[in-house]
Coordinates of C-alpha atoms in Angstrom, one line a residue:
Chain A
M836 CA -57.9 91.2 158.8
T837 CA -54.7 90.2 160.6
N838 CA -54.1 86.6 160.7
A839 CA -51.0 86.2 162.8
L840 CA -50.6 82.5 162.1
L841 CA -49.5 83.2 158.5
A842 CA -46.7 85.6 159.6
A843 CA -45.4 83.2 162.2
P844 CA -43.3 80.8 159.9
I845 CA -41.5 84.1 158.9
L846 CA -41.2 86.1 162.1
V847 CA -40.6 83.4 164.8
P848 CA -37.5 82.1 162.9
L849 CA -36.3 85.6 162.5
A850 CA -36.8 86.4 166.0
A851 CA -35.0 83.2 167.0
G852 CA -32.1 84.3 164.6
A853 CA -31.9 87.6 166.3
L854 CA -31.9 86.0 169.9
S855 CA -29.2 83.4 168.7
I856 CA -26.9 86.4 167.7
V857 CA -27.1 87.8 171.2
V858 CA -26.9 84.3 173.1
R859 CA -23.8 82.6 171.7
R860 CA -24.0 79.4 173.9
L861 CA -24.4 76.6 171.5
V862 CA -26.8 74.8 173.7
V863 CA -29.0 77.7 174.0
Q864 CA -28.9 78.4 170.4
R865 CA -29.9 74.8 169.5
I866 CA -32.8 74.9 171.9
V867 CA -34.0 78.3 170.5
S868 CA -33.7 77.2 166.9
F869 CA -35.9 74.1 167.5
V870 CA -38.4 75.8 169.6
A871 CA -38.7 78.5 166.8
L872 CA -38.9 75.8 164.0
G873 CA -41.5 74.0 166.2
I874 CA -43.9 76.9 166.6
A875 CA -43.4 78.0 162.9
L876 CA -44.3 74.4 161.8
A877 CA -47.3 74.3 164.1
A878 CA -48.5 77.7 162.6
A879 CA -47.8 76.5 159.0
V880 CA -49.7 73.2 159.6
T881 CA -52.7 75.3 161.1
T882 CA -52.7 77.6 158.1
L883 CA -52.5 74.4 155.8
V884 CA -55.5 73.0 157.6
R885 CA -57.4 76.1 157.3
A886 CA -56.6 76.5 153.5
V887 CA -58.0 72.9 153.0
A888 CA -60.9 72.7 155.2
P889 CA -62.9 75.9 154.6
G890 CA -61.1 76.2 151.2
D891 CA -60.3 79.8 151.7
I892 CA -57.0 81.4 150.5
Q893 CA -55.6 82.6 153.8
V894 CA -54.5 86.3 153.6
T895 CA -52.8 88.6 156.2
R896 CA -52.1 92.3 155.8
L897 CA -49.2 93.2 157.9
G898 CA -49.8 96.0 160.4
G899 CA -53.5 95.9 159.6
W900 CA -53.3 98.4 156.8
P901 CA -56.1 98.2 154.1
A902 CA -55.6 96.1 150.9
P903 CA -53.5 97.9 148.4
I904 CA -51.2 99.5 151.0
A905 CA -50.3 96.8 153.2
I906 CA -47.7 94.1 152.7
T907 CA -49.8 91.0 152.2
L908 CA -48.9 87.3 152.8
V909 CA -50.9 85.0 150.9
A910 CA -51.2 81.2 151.6
D911 CA -53.3 79.2 149.0
R912 CA -53.0 75.4 149.0
L913 CA -49.8 75.2 147.0
A914 CA -48.0 77.9 149.2
A915 CA -49.3 76.3 152.5
I916 CA -48.1 72.9 151.8
L917 CA -44.8 74.0 150.5
V918 CA -44.2 76.0 153.6
V919 CA -45.1 72.8 155.8
V920 CA -42.7 70.6 153.7
A921 CA -40.0 73.2 153.7
L922 CA -40.1 73.6 157.5
V923 CA -40.2 69.8 158.1
V924 CA -37.1 69.4 156.0
V925 CA -35.3 72.3 157.6
T926 CA -36.1 70.9 161.1
I927 CA -34.8 67.4 160.2
V928 CA -31.7 68.7 158.5
L929 CA -30.9 70.8 161.7
V930 CA -30.9 67.6 163.6
F931 CA -28.5 66.1 161.1
A932 CA -26.2 69.1 161.2
I933 CA -26.0 68.8 164.9
G934 CA -25.1 65.1 164.4
Q935 CA -22.6 65.9 161.9
R936 CA -20.5 67.6 164.5
A937 CA -19.0 69.6 161.8
S938 CA -17.0 72.8 162.7
D939 CA -19.6 75.0 161.0
E940 CA -22.5 74.0 163.3
H941 CA -20.2 75.2 166.2
S942 CA -19.5 78.4 164.8
W943 CA -21.7 80.9 166.6
F944 CA -23.3 82.4 163.5
Y945 CA -24.5 79.0 162.1
H946 CA -27.8 79.0 163.9
P947 CA -28.8 82.6 163.3
T948 CA -28.0 82.3 159.6
Y949 CA -29.9 78.9 159.5
M950 CA -32.9 80.5 161.1
V951 CA -32.9 83.4 158.6
I952 CA -32.7 81.1 155.7
A953 CA -35.7 79.1 157.0
A954 CA -37.6 82.4 157.6
A955 CA -36.8 83.7 154.1
I956 CA -37.9 80.3 152.4
S957 CA -41.3 80.7 154.1
Q958 CA -41.4 84.3 153.1
A959 CA -40.9 83.5 149.4
F960 CA -43.7 81.0 149.4
L961 CA -46.2 83.4 151.1
A962 CA -45.1 86.7 149.5
G963 CA -48.2 88.6 148.1
D964 CA -46.4 91.1 146.1
L965 CA -43.4 91.0 143.7
F966 CA -41.2 93.2 145.8
N967 CA -41.7 91.2 149.0
L968 CA -40.7 88.1 147.0
F969 CA -37.6 90.1 145.9
V970 CA -36.8 90.9 149.6
A971 CA -37.4 87.3 150.4
F972 CA -35.0 86.1 147.7
E973 CA -32.4 88.5 148.9
I974 CA -32.6 87.3 152.5
M975 CA -32.6 83.7 151.5
L976 CA -29.5 84.3 149.1
M977 CA -27.7 86.5 151.7
A978 CA -28.1 83.6 154.3
S979 CA -27.0 81.1 151.7
Y980 CA -24.0 83.0 150.9
V981 CA -23.0 82.9 154.4
L982 CA -23.8 79.3 154.9
L983 CA -21.8 78.2 151.8
T984 CA -18.7 80.0 152.8
L985 CA -19.1 79.4 156.5
E986 CA -15.7 77.8 157.1
G987 CA -13.9 80.1 154.8
R988 CA -11.9 77.3 153.2
D989 CA -10.2 77.8 149.9
E990 CA -12.5 75.7 147.9
Q991 CA -15.5 77.1 149.6
I992 CA -14.3 80.7 148.8
K993 CA -13.7 79.6 145.1
A994 CA -17.1 77.9 144.8
G995 CA -18.7 80.7 146.8
T996 CA -17.4 83.5 144.5
T997 CA -19.1 82.0 141.5
Y998 CA -22.3 81.4 143.4
V999 CA -22.4 84.9 144.9
V1000 CA -21.6 86.7 141.5
L1001 CA -24.1 84.7 139.6
N1002 CA -26.9 85.2 142.2
V1003 CA -26.1 88.8 142.6
L1004 CA -26.5 89.1 138.9
E1005 CA -29.8 87.2 139.2
S1006 CA -31.0 89.5 141.9
L1007 CA -30.2 92.6 139.7
V1008 CA -32.1 91.0 136.8
L1009 CA -35.1 90.3 139.2
L1010 CA -35.0 93.9 140.5
T1011 CA -34.8 95.3 136.9
A1012 CA -37.9 93.2 135.9
I1013 CA -39.8 94.4 138.9
G1014 CA -38.8 98.1 138.2
L1015 CA -39.9 97.8 134.6
I1016 CA -43.1 95.9 135.7
F1017 CA -43.7 98.9 138.1
A1018 CA -43.0 101.3 135.3
A1019 CA -45.4 99.5 132.9
T1020 CA -48.2 98.8 135.4
G1021 CA -47.8 101.1 138.5
T1022 CA -48.1 98.2 141.0
V1023 CA -46.2 95.3 142.4
S1024 CA -49.1 93.7 144.1
M1025 CA -49.9 90.2 142.7
A1026 CA -53.6 91.0 143.2
E1027 CA -53.6 94.0 140.9
L1028 CA -50.8 92.7 138.4
P1029 CA -52.8 90.0 136.4
E1030 CA -55.4 92.5 135.4
R1031 CA -52.9 95.2 134.4
L1032 CA -50.5 93.0 132.7
A1033 CA -53.2 91.6 130.5
A1034 CA -53.9 95.1 129.3
L1035 CA -50.4 95.7 128.3
P1036 CA -49.5 95.5 124.6
P1037 CA -48.4 91.9 124.0
P1038 CA -44.8 92.6 123.2
V1039 CA -44.2 94.6 126.4
A1040 CA -45.9 91.9 128.4
T1041 CA -43.7 89.2 126.7
G1042 CA -40.6 91.2 127.4
L1043 CA -41.5 91.5 131.1
Q1044 CA -42.3 87.8 131.3
L1045 CA -39.0 86.9 129.8
L1046 CA -37.1 89.1 132.2
L1047 CA -38.9 87.4 135.2
L1048 CA -38.4 83.9 133.8
V1049 CA -34.5 84.7 133.4
A1050 CA -34.5 85.7 136.9
F1051 CA -36.4 82.9 138.4
G1052 CA -34.9 80.4 135.9
M1053 CA -31.4 81.2 137.1
K1054 CA -32.5 80.7 140.7
A1055 CA -34.2 77.4 139.7
A1056 CA -31.1 76.4 137.6
V1057 CA -33.0 75.6 134.4
F1058 CA -31.1 75.2 131.1
P1059 CA -29.2 77.3 130.0
L1060 CA -28.7 79.1 133.4
F1061 CA -27.9 76.0 135.6
F1062 CA -24.1 75.9 135.2
W1063 CA -23.4 77.6 138.5
L1064 CA -25.3 75.0 140.6
P1065 CA -23.1 71.9 140.4
D1066 CA -19.9 73.9 141.0
A1067 CA -21.3 75.8 144.0
Y1068 CA -23.4 73.2 145.9
P1069 CA -20.7 70.6 146.7
A1070 CA -18.4 72.9 148.3
A1071 CA -20.7 73.4 151.4
P1072 CA -21.0 70.8 154.3
S1073 CA -23.5 68.1 153.4
S1074 CA -26.2 69.5 155.8
V1075 CA -26.0 73.0 154.2
T1076 CA -26.0 71.4 150.7
A1077 CA -29.1 69.4 151.6
V1078 CA -31.1 72.4 152.5
F1079 CA -29.9 74.2 149.3
A1080 CA -30.6 71.2 147.1
G1081 CA -34.0 70.5 148.6
L1082 CA -35.4 74.0 149.0
L1083 CA -33.5 76.9 147.3
T1084 CA -34.1 75.8 143.6
K1085 CA -37.7 74.8 144.4
V1086 CA -38.3 78.3 145.5
G1087 CA -37.3 79.3 142.0
V1088 CA -39.6 76.6 140.5
Y1089 CA -42.4 77.9 142.6
C1090 CA -41.9 81.5 141.4
I1091 CA -41.8 80.3 137.7
M1092 CA -45.2 78.5 138.5
R1093 CA -46.7 81.7 140.0
T1094 CA -45.4 83.8 136.9
Q1095 CA -46.9 81.3 134.4
T1096 CA -50.2 80.9 136.2
L1097 CA -51.1 84.0 137.9
L1098 CA -49.1 86.8 136.1
F1099 CA -48.9 85.5 132.5
P1100 CA -51.4 82.7 132.2
D1101 CA -51.1 80.7 129.0
A1102 CA -48.2 82.8 127.6
L1103 CA -44.9 81.2 126.2
G1104 CA -45.9 77.7 127.4
D1105 CA -44.0 76.0 124.6
L1106 CA -40.8 77.8 125.5
V1107 CA -41.1 76.7 129.1
L1108 CA -41.8 73.2 127.8
W1109 CA -38.7 72.9 125.8
I1110 CA -36.5 74.5 128.4
G1111 CA -37.8 71.8 130.8
A1112 CA -36.8 69.1 128.2
A1113 CA -33.4 70.7 127.7
T1114 CA -32.9 70.9 131.6
M1115 CA -33.7 67.3 132.1
L1116 CA -31.3 66.1 129.5
V1117 CA -28.4 68.2 130.3
G1118 CA -28.8 67.6 134.0
V1119 CA -28.8 63.9 133.7
I1120 CA -25.7 63.9 131.1
G1121 CA -23.8 65.9 133.6
A1122 CA -24.7 63.5 136.4
I1123 CA -23.6 60.4 134.5
S1124 CA -20.1 62.1 133.6
H1125 CA -19.1 62.8 137.2
H1126 CA -17.5 60.8 139.9
D1127 CA -18.1 62.8 143.1
M1128 CA -21.3 61.9 144.7
K1129 CA -22.1 65.6 145.7
R1130 CA -21.6 66.6 142.2
V1131 CA -23.8 63.6 140.7
L1132 CA -26.5 64.6 143.0
S1133 CA -26.2 68.3 142.3
F1134 CA -26.6 67.5 138.5
H1135 CA -29.8 65.3 139.4
I1136 CA -31.2 68.6 141.0
V1137 CA -31.0 70.3 137.5
S1138 CA -32.2 67.2 135.8
Q1139 CA -35.3 66.9 138.2
I1140 CA -36.1 70.6 137.9
G1141 CA -36.7 69.9 134.3
Y1142 CA -39.4 67.7 135.0
M1143 CA -41.2 70.5 137.1
V1144 CA -40.6 73.1 134.4
F1145 CA -42.1 70.6 131.9
G1146 CA -45.0 70.2 134.0
I1147 CA -45.6 74.0 134.2
G1148 CA -44.9 74.3 130.5
V1149 CA -47.8 71.7 129.8
G1150 CA -50.1 73.9 131.8
G1151 CA -53.8 73.1 132.7
A1152 CA -55.0 71.7 136.0
A1153 CA -53.7 68.1 135.5
A1154 CA -50.2 69.3 134.7
L1155 CA -50.0 71.9 137.4
A1156 CA -51.2 69.3 140.0
A1157 CA -48.6 66.9 138.9
T1158 CA -45.9 69.7 139.2
A1159 CA -47.1 70.5 142.6
L1160 CA -47.0 66.9 143.7
Y1161 CA -43.6 66.6 142.1
L1162 CA -42.3 69.7 144.2
V1163 CA -43.7 68.2 147.4
H1164 CA -42.1 64.8 146.6
H1165 CA -38.9 66.2 145.3
I1166 CA -37.9 68.4 148.4
P1167 CA -37.6 65.5 150.9
V1168 CA -36.2 63.0 148.5
K1169 CA -33.4 65.2 147.3
T1170 CA -32.7 66.3 150.6
S1171 CA -32.5 62.7 152.0
L1172 CA -30.1 61.9 149.3
F1173 CA -27.7 64.5 150.3
L1174 CA -28.1 63.4 154.0
V1175 CA -27.1 59.9 153.0
E1176 CA -24.1 61.4 151.0
G1177 CA -23.4 63.3 154.2
I1178 CA -23.2 60.1 156.3
M1179 CA -20.9 58.5 153.6
E1180 CA -18.6 61.5 153.5
R1181 CA -18.3 61.6 157.3
D1182 CA -17.7 57.9 157.5
S1183 CA -15.1 57.6 154.8
G1184 CA -13.8 61.1 154.4
S1185 CA -14.6 61.4 151.0
S1186 CA -17.5 62.1 148.7
S1187 CA -16.0 60.8 145.6
F1188 CA -17.3 57.2 145.2
D1189 CA -14.0 56.2 143.6
N1190 CA -12.7 56.2 147.3
V1191 CA -15.7 54.4 148.7
G1192 CA -16.7 50.8 148.4
G1193 CA -18.5 47.8 150.0
L1194 CA -21.0 49.9 151.9
S1195 CA -23.8 47.5 151.4
R1196 CA -21.7 44.8 153.0
R1197 CA -20.9 46.9 156.0
S1198 CA -24.1 48.1 156.6
P1199 CA -27.3 46.8 154.7
M1200 CA -29.5 49.3 156.5
F1201 CA -27.4 52.2 155.1
A1202 CA -27.7 50.7 151.7
V1203 CA -31.6 50.6 152.2
L1204 CA -31.5 54.3 153.1
F1205 CA -29.8 55.2 149.9
M1206 CA -31.8 52.9 147.8
L1207 CA -35.2 54.2 148.7
P1208 CA -34.8 57.9 147.7
A1209 CA -32.5 57.0 144.8
L1210 CA -35.0 54.7 143.3
S1211 CA -37.7 57.2 144.0
L1212 CA -35.6 59.9 142.2
A1213 CA -35.6 57.6 139.2
G1214 CA -39.1 57.0 139.3
I1215 CA -39.4 53.2 140.1
P1216 CA -42.8 52.1 141.5
P1217 CA -44.2 52.1 144.1
L1218 CA -42.1 55.1 145.5
S1219 CA -43.2 58.8 145.4
G1220 CA -41.1 59.5 142.4
F1221 CA -42.9 57.1 140.2
V1222 CA -46.4 58.8 141.2
A1223 CA -45.0 62.3 140.5
K1224 CA -43.1 61.2 137.0
F1225 CA -46.1 59.3 135.9
L1226 CA -48.5 62.1 136.4
V1227 CA -46.2 64.7 134.7
V1228 CA -45.6 62.4 131.8
R1229 CA -49.3 61.5 131.5
A1230 CA -50.2 65.3 131.5
G1231 CA -47.7 65.9 128.9
I1232 CA -49.1 63.0 126.7
D1233 CA -52.6 64.1 127.2
G1234 CA -51.4 67.7 126.2
G1235 CA -49.9 66.2 123.0
H1236 CA -46.4 66.9 123.8
F1237 CA -45.1 63.3 122.9
V1238 CA -41.6 64.2 122.1
V1239 CA -40.9 65.8 125.5
A1240 CA -42.8 63.1 127.2
G1241 CA -40.5 60.6 125.4
I1242 CA -37.4 62.6 126.6
A1243 CA -38.7 62.5 130.1
I1244 CA -39.0 58.8 130.1
F1245 CA -35.6 58.4 128.5
V1246 CA -34.1 60.8 131.2
S1247 CA -35.7 58.6 133.9
A1248 CA -33.7 55.7 132.7
L1249 CA -30.5 57.6 132.3
T1250 CA -31.2 58.8 136.0
L1251 CA -31.4 55.1 137.1
T1252 CA -28.2 54.5 135.3
S1253 CA -26.3 57.0 137.2
M1254 CA -27.9 55.9 140.5
V1255 CA -26.7 52.3 139.6
K1256 CA -23.3 53.6 139.0
I1257 CA -23.2 55.1 142.6
W1258 CA -24.6 51.9 143.8
V1259 CA -22.0 49.6 142.1
N1260 CA -19.1 52.0 143.1
A1261 CA -20.0 52.8 146.6
F1262 CA -22.1 50.1 147.8
W1263 CA -20.7 47.0 146.1
G1264 CA -17.1 46.1 145.6
E1265 CA -14.3 45.8 148.1
V1266 CA -14.5 47.7 151.4
E1267 CA -11.8 50.5 150.9
P1268 CA -8.7 50.1 153.2
A1269 CA -9.2 53.8 154.3
S1270 CA -12.4 52.9 156.2
R1271 CA -11.4 49.5 157.6
T1272 CA -11.2 51.0 161.0
A1273 CA -15.0 50.8 161.0
V1274 CA -15.5 47.7 159.2
R1275 CA -19.0 46.7 160.3
G1276 CA -21.8 49.2 160.6
V1277 CA -22.1 52.7 159.4
L1278 CA -25.2 54.0 161.0
R1279 CA -24.4 53.0 164.6
H1280 CA -21.3 55.2 164.5
H1281 CA -23.4 58.2 163.5
P1282 CA -26.6 57.8 165.6
T1283 CA -28.0 61.5 165.2
M1284 CA -27.2 61.8 161.5
A1285 CA -28.8 58.3 161.0
A1286 CA -31.9 59.3 162.9
A1287 CA -32.4 62.3 160.9
T1288 CA -32.0 60.6 157.5
V1289 CA -34.3 57.7 158.6
A1290 CA -36.9 60.3 159.6
L1291 CA -36.6 62.1 156.2
V1292 CA -36.7 58.8 154.2
A1293 CA -39.7 58.0 156.2
V1294 CA -41.2 61.2 155.2
T1295 CA -40.7 60.3 151.5
L1296 CA -42.4 56.8 152.2
V1297 CA -45.3 58.7 153.7
I1298 CA -45.6 60.8 150.6
A1299 CA -45.7 57.7 148.4
V1300 CA -48.4 56.0 150.6
F1301 CA -50.6 59.0 150.7
S1302 CA -50.0 60.1 147.2
G1303 CA -53.7 59.3 146.2
P1304 CA -55.1 62.0 148.7
L1305 CA -52.2 64.1 148.0
Y1306 CA -53.0 64.1 144.4
D1307 CA -56.5 65.2 145.1
F1308 CA -55.1 68.0 147.2
A1309 CA -52.8 68.8 144.5
L1310 CA -55.7 69.0 141.8
D1311 CA -57.6 71.4 144.1
A1312 CA -54.2 73.5 144.5
A1313 CA -54.0 73.5 140.7
R1314 CA -57.6 74.6 140.2
E1315 CA -56.9 77.4 142.5
M1316 CA -53.8 78.3 140.3
T1317 CA -55.7 78.0 137.0
N1318 CA -58.4 80.3 138.2
P1319 CA -56.4 83.6 139.2
A1320 CA -59.7 85.4 140.0
T1321 CA -60.1 83.5 143.4
Y1322 CA -56.5 84.5 144.3
V1323 CA -56.9 88.2 143.3
S1324 CA -60.3 88.4 145.1
A1325 CA -59.0 86.8 148.2
V1326 CA -55.8 89.3 148.3
R1327 CA -58.1 92.3 147.6
G1328 CA -60.4 91.3 150.4
T1329 CA -63.4 91.5 148.0
P1330 CA -65.8 88.5 148.0
Chain B
M567 CA -39.6 109.9 133.0
S568 CA -37.0 112.3 131.5
V569 CA -34.8 111.3 128.8
S570 CA -31.6 112.1 130.6
I571 CA -32.5 109.8 133.4
I572 CA -33.1 106.9 131.0
V573 CA -29.8 107.6 129.3
L574 CA -28.0 107.7 132.6
V575 CA -29.6 104.3 133.4
G576 CA -28.3 102.8 130.3
V577 CA -24.9 104.1 131.0
L578 CA -24.9 102.7 134.4
F579 CA -26.1 99.3 133.1
A580 CA -23.4 99.3 130.5
I581 CA -20.5 100.2 132.9
G582 CA -21.9 97.7 135.5
T583 CA -22.3 95.0 133.1
Y584 CA -18.6 95.5 131.7
L585 CA -17.2 95.5 135.2
I586 CA -19.1 92.4 136.3
M587 CA -17.5 90.4 133.4
E588 CA -13.9 91.0 134.8
R589 CA -12.1 88.3 136.6
S590 CA -11.1 90.4 139.5
L591 CA -13.5 90.3 142.4
T592 CA -13.0 93.8 143.5
R593 CA -14.0 95.0 140.0
I594 CA -17.0 92.7 140.2
A595 CA -17.9 94.5 143.5
L596 CA -17.7 97.8 141.7
G597 CA -19.7 96.5 139.0
V598 CA -22.3 95.2 141.2
G599 CA -22.6 98.6 142.8
V600 CA -22.8 100.5 139.6
L601 CA -25.3 98.1 138.0
G602 CA -27.4 98.2 141.3
N603 CA -27.5 101.9 141.3
G604 CA -28.6 101.9 137.7
V605 CA -31.6 99.7 138.7
N606 CA -32.4 101.8 141.6
L607 CA -32.4 104.8 139.5
L608 CA -34.7 102.8 137.0
I609 CA -37.2 102.3 139.7
V610 CA -37.1 105.9 140.9
A611 CA -37.7 107.0 137.3
A612 CA -40.6 104.5 137.0
G613 CA -42.5 106.4 139.6
S614 CA -44.7 109.4 138.8
A615 CA -43.8 112.9 138.5
P616 CA -42.2 114.6 141.4
G617 CA -44.6 116.4 143.9
D618 CA -45.1 117.2 147.6
A619 CA -44.2 114.9 150.3
P620 CA -46.9 112.1 150.5
I621 CA -48.2 112.7 154.0
I622 CA -51.7 111.8 155.2
G623 CA -53.8 115.0 155.4
R624 CA -51.8 117.1 153.1
A625 CA -53.6 118.3 150.0
G626 CA -52.1 118.9 146.6
E627 CA -50.0 116.8 144.1
T628 CA -48.0 114.3 146.0
T629 CA -45.3 112.2 144.7
D630 CA -45.8 108.4 144.7
P631 CA -44.2 107.1 147.9
L632 CA -43.9 103.4 146.7
P633 CA -40.9 103.6 144.5
Q634 CA -39.0 105.5 147.2
A635 CA -39.8 102.7 149.7
L636 CA -38.7 100.2 147.2
V637 CA -35.4 101.8 146.3
L638 CA -34.6 102.4 150.0
T639 CA -34.9 98.6 150.5
A640 CA -32.9 98.0 147.4
I641 CA -30.2 100.3 148.4
V642 CA -29.8 98.7 151.8
I643 CA -29.6 95.1 150.1
G644 CA -27.2 96.3 147.5
F645 CA -25.0 97.7 150.2
G646 CA -25.1 94.3 152.0
L647 CA -24.2 92.6 148.8
V648 CA -21.3 94.7 147.8
S649 CA -19.9 94.3 151.5
F650 CA -20.2 90.6 151.2
I651 CA -18.4 90.5 147.9
L652 CA -15.7 92.7 149.3
A653 CA -15.3 90.2 152.3
L654 CA -15.0 87.5 149.9
A655 CA -12.4 89.3 147.9
W656 CA -10.4 89.9 151.1
R657 CA -10.7 86.1 152.3
S658 CA -9.7 85.1 148.7
W659 CA -6.7 87.5 148.8
T660 CA -5.6 86.2 152.2
I661 CA -5.7 82.5 151.0
T662 CA -4.4 82.7 147.5
D663 CA -2.8 86.3 147.2
D664 CA -5.3 87.3 144.5
D665 CA -8.9 87.8 144.1
E666 CA -9.5 86.2 140.8
V667 CA -12.7 84.2 140.1
E668 CA -11.2 80.8 139.0
D669 CA -12.4 78.0 136.7
D670 CA -13.9 75.2 138.5
L671 CA -11.5 72.3 139.4
E672 CA -13.8 69.3 138.7
D673 CA -14.7 70.9 135.3
R674 CA -11.1 71.1 134.4
L675 CA -10.6 67.5 135.4
I676 CA -13.5 66.3 133.3
A677 CA -12.3 68.4 130.3
R678 CA -8.9 66.9 130.7
R679 CA -10.3 63.5 131.0
S680 CA -12.2 63.9 127.6
D681 CA -9.1 65.3 126.0
S682 CA -6.9 62.4 127.0
R683 CA -9.6 60.0 125.9
A684 CA -9.8 61.6 122.6
K685 CA -6.1 61.4 122.2
S686 CA -5.7 57.6 123.2
G687 CA -8.7 56.4 121.4
D688 CA -11.4 54.7 123.2
A689 CA -9.5 53.6 126.3
P690 CA -11.7 51.9 128.9
H691 CA -12.9 54.0 131.8
R692 CA -12.3 53.4 135.3
E693 CA -15.8 53.0 136.3
D694 CA -16.6 50.5 133.5
V695 CA -14.1 48.2 134.9
S696 CA -15.5 47.8 138.2

């Protein structure tokens, strides 16, 4: 069974990237990128519809090889919706990057690299075996190294060095884990692994699981492996950081989710739970202590990851559904915050909110654009963040994890504190003399960036409005995850 | 899996880990190379016993082709990684005349801020004033 639609979100952007390397005219590159993302998105939406309406897990065996030999791509509900959300975000951020008129978008290898990272993110969500997942990770990371150090400025090289070394180490840990899993079970296919891993002696299985958790945890930036993230992300241009913040760590979370549900169901749940709690706390404390908006937002990534990891740790259909919804809500919200930050930085020439002030007086619309995702991130009703946080905390309380649920609520308040800090410093107060040249209006001076940000904030509002149906969908997705047998039989092709 | 290969994997991991912990980026690149090869060797060793080339239609004991395919991919990726790190080291050298991995500037600022606050008692903070 070859289902070309499933491969399209990977292959079309890759092909577009290759084309963009050959054709170096910026206009052509832009057209190629948007056409490719459009096709990929259409294919992803079709896959999503198919994964929902007949309720089948979509499987593609590349090259038409039979089940155990072929490279398989698998899209269950969770993977399908994440690919769609990822591609929507990637497309909107590309519009923003063009509007940003930064020197990096004009460099001829920006578009090829951007296409490669889009393809790799899709591949990571769709990978049906561990090694394919590793390759997706590597492609994604390699593209991210290039995007992070694109301009080759001093601070980019510094931040890039830490980022590259840490992620190379993470890759090697992941590869070691895969090698050892292969040594222990003789397979890397996600369809064969659950059965064979369950047959291993418990200490061996736990060791393998821990190795995988370390590798994915580093990528997802959970406590205590988060320290590289707030150093590295702020160095890139805002459009690049937005993609990193929205998507790369979430790929890590997605992989932890797969590990905990498909490969090692119900193992080490408490450990994951407490890692989640520590991640939430440490992240938000870091956010409060910083003065640079990019840094603050980067620490918030860490803190928000904690909620998702908490949900995974609780386990069970309700908690996993909450986590899935959290993932879907968090990707656009976090990205839009970075886009707002990008506009602020372009407008005032600084990302530190010590140097910015009076933005709400200059442009109330811009203030609203920041306010919506910021309050959503803190979990204020009726925004999407409230729904996601409420569901995760409720699942935690239902599971009897009162302390961690309490920490989650406390962290939510701290998140609000830190958002208020940004608000008070950047949006209230005196207009900084440096930006007096454009006293009235922020958005009208940056129409393309503003349009992209408005579109993404609108996406977050849509998620809030449709959170009911989305939760039903997430519950179905969670039921698929808590029942690995359906996944296994779909990948094997046996009914 | 023969013992000598396992020991070799261990030695490569040890050397690689040691080199990665250095501050100089060129040494880190070497460490990544050594460690990467240790992992590759591990995957090869994880495969079944050596045998004939696994070609469809050929009888007899064949070797498992999967680890070979995996390692081939991993070698290419490792090569790309080491080249990128070397490029970073070169760029870092052209900018700052060395290739050391440095501490983060903002982290140092915050450390200094908390140090000075500890010295001067509980001085009001800038953000609290606004």
